Amino acid sequence: MSSATTPIEELAPRSEDEVREHLAAGKLVEGLQHMSPEYLKGIRRILTVSADTELVSAPAYLRAARHAPALNNFGSAVSIIQDELAHAHIGYRLLGDLGVDMGALIYERDAKAFKYPYAFDVPLDSWHELVMANALYDQAGFVLLSDVHHTSTFGPWKRALAKVDKEETFHLRHGRTWVKKLCAEPAEKARVQAAADWMFVLTLEWFGLPDERKRHGIQLEYGFKGMTNDELRQTWMAAVVPFMEEVGIDVPAQREDDHWVIDCPFPRAFDEEAKAWGDEITWEEVMARWKARGPMNDDYVEKLQRGYRQRQAMAP
Ligand SMILES: [Fe+2]
Ligand SMILES: [Fe+2]
């Protein structure tokens, strides 16, 4: 029987109580031998979301990198893309250790089954949108992965994230340096503002349902995440909004006392062709949009899987 079909109960031999005792003793989970079925399911889910997000950012950023103003700027963008592929590799490699068939997961999965945030399904069509993605999306990635780095109870991932965190810092610094530079020119600044107008709210969505709608129970207990969705959203706004204010880009959020308040309808209808926001909608409607995926989903996944398919077709 291949590892892909081995029942989860056989792969993860410990009971939930044994995992709780192990964690209560201050020990990390180092592999399948320390896991219960619930732990294994949870860590697989969060690793898949993370690896898929890293992987899809590569074709998304490559599309926009074509608009680099000069060859050395293209080089910086490509080095970010290379980092993202390495980050994806870390996640998929760990999933392989946890009994998942990596080849099937990456190369044979249906595009709609990938678990990255909807934001990446909307195309980045300019250098302005690429650097705004570095400033907003990579900051979101940084907030989420720093949380995992600090709270994760899965040792191999926790250790690998030390390197990933440093590289994400480079990506968001690349974004901020460029946003600042472009904002010095009125015509360029208008394009940066237009990018922020559609990308800011998409990144707010990235953190998922509000806490009142979602129970985190086991995710928090097993250390898959430390902060709740709303806390992560707050942390992201605390990092991003003051920077946008500093460079004179308007974003719909402001500080009130000790927290950040979203200053527009939220959640909100999104016209993915026009990249424009509409009226307030329900989270059920947002989830329906996420599930249907957006305009670039098929294209990006096809690009990532094409070489594998061609090789399969050539195999004797
Ligand atoms: Fe990354
Ligand atoms: Fe990144």
PDB file of N, CA and C in Angstrom, residues 50 65 79 81 90 104-105 112 116 152 167 203 224 235 242 294 298 307:
ATOM      1  N   SER A  50       0.147  26.811   3.482  1.00  0.00           N
ATOM      2  CA  SER A  50       1.383  27.588   3.412  1.00  0.00           C
ATOM      3  C   SER A  50       2.172  27.285   2.136  1.00  0.00           C
ATOM      4  N   ALA A  65       6.753  40.684 -13.053  1.00  0.00           N
ATOM      5  CA  ALA A  65       8.175  41.034 -13.169  1.00  0.00           C
ATOM      6  C   ALA A  65       8.545  41.458 -14.591  1.00  0.00           C
ATOM      7  N   SER A  79      14.839  36.980  -7.860  1.00  0.00           N
ATOM      8  CA  SER A  79      15.433  36.387  -6.655  1.00  0.00           C
ATOM      9  C   SER A  79      14.354  36.200  -5.571  1.00  0.00           C
ATOM     10  N   ILE A  81      11.224  35.460  -6.340  1.00  0.00           N
ATOM     11  CA  ILE A  81      10.484  34.287  -6.845  1.00  0.00           C
ATOM     12  C   ILE A  81      11.230  32.994  -6.475  1.00  0.00           C
ATOM     13  N   ILE A  90      10.024  23.663   1.146  1.00  0.00           N
ATOM     14  CA  ILE A  90      10.095  23.288   2.572  1.00  0.00           C
ATOM     15  C   ILE A  90       8.768  22.671   3.009  1.00  0.00           C
ATOM     16  N   ALA A 104       1.733  13.873  -6.510  1.00  0.00           N
ATOM     17  CA  ALA A 104       0.297  14.029  -6.774  1.00  0.00           C
ATOM     18  C   ALA A 104      -0.194  15.374  -6.248  1.00  0.00           C
ATOM     19  N   LEU A 105       0.291  15.725  -5.069  1.00  0.00           N
ATOM     20  CA  LEU A 105      -0.167  16.971  -4.438  1.00  0.00           C
ATOM     21  C   LEU A 105       0.192  18.194  -5.290  1.00  0.00           C
ATOM     22  N   LYS A 112      -8.534  23.993  -8.722  1.00  0.00           N
ATOM     23  CA  LYS A 112      -9.477  24.508  -7.711  1.00  0.00           C
ATOM     24  C   LYS A 112      -9.219  23.934  -6.323  1.00  0.00           C
ATOM     25  N   TYR A 116      -4.416  28.298  -1.609  1.00  0.00           N
ATOM     26  CA  TYR A 116      -3.816  29.619  -1.349  1.00  0.00           C
ATOM     27  C   TYR A 116      -4.917  30.693  -1.281  1.00  0.00           C
ATOM     28  N   SER A 152       4.508  27.308  16.759  1.00  0.00           N
ATOM     29  CA  SER A 152       4.387  25.949  16.242  1.00  0.00           C
ATOM     30  C   SER A 152       4.991  24.933  17.200  1.00  0.00           C
ATOM     31  N   GLU A 167      13.953  35.905   4.791  1.00  0.00           N
ATOM     32  CA  GLU A 167      13.742  36.182   3.363  1.00  0.00           C
ATOM     33  C   GLU A 167      12.472  36.990   3.137  1.00  0.00           C
ATOM     34  N   THR A 203      -6.179  41.841   0.956  1.00  0.00           N
ATOM     35  CA  THR A 203      -5.266  41.306   1.976  1.00  0.00           C
ATOM     36  C   THR A 203      -5.962  41.218   3.334  1.00  0.00           C
ATOM     37  N   PHE A 224      -0.816  25.197  16.141  1.00  0.00           N
ATOM     38  CA  PHE A 224      -0.722  25.424  14.690  1.00  0.00           C
ATOM     39  C   PHE A 224      -0.752  26.916  14.417  1.00  0.00           C
ATOM     40  N   THR A 235      -2.494  42.740  13.593  1.00  0.00           N
ATOM     41  CA  THR A 235      -1.029  42.819  13.538  1.00  0.00           C
ATOM     42  C   THR A 235      -0.575  43.297  12.162  1.00  0.00           C
ATOM     43  N   PRO A 242       0.594  52.454   9.105  1.00  0.00           N
ATOM     44  CA  PRO A 242       1.484  53.605   9.356  1.00  0.00           C
ATOM     45  C   PRO A 242       2.457  53.852   8.203  1.00  0.00           C
ATOM     46  N   GLY A 294     -10.477  32.643  -8.602  1.00  0.00           N
ATOM     47  CA  GLY A 294     -10.505  33.844  -9.431  1.00  0.00           C
ATOM     48  C   GLY A 294      -9.866  33.629 -10.787  1.00  0.00           C
ATOM     49  N   ASP A 298      -6.538  28.823 -12.917  1.00  0.00           N
ATOM     50  CA  ASP A 298      -6.200  27.766 -13.889  1.00  0.00           C
ATOM     51  C   ASP A 298      -4.863  28.038 -14.558  1.00  0.00           C
ATOM     52  N   GLY A 307       5.400  21.350 -17.049  1.00  0.00           N
ATOM     53  CA  GLY A 307       6.629  20.581 -17.289  1.00  0.00           C
ATOM     54  C   GLY A 307       6.474  19.120 -16.881  1.00  0.00           C
TER      55      GLY A 307
END
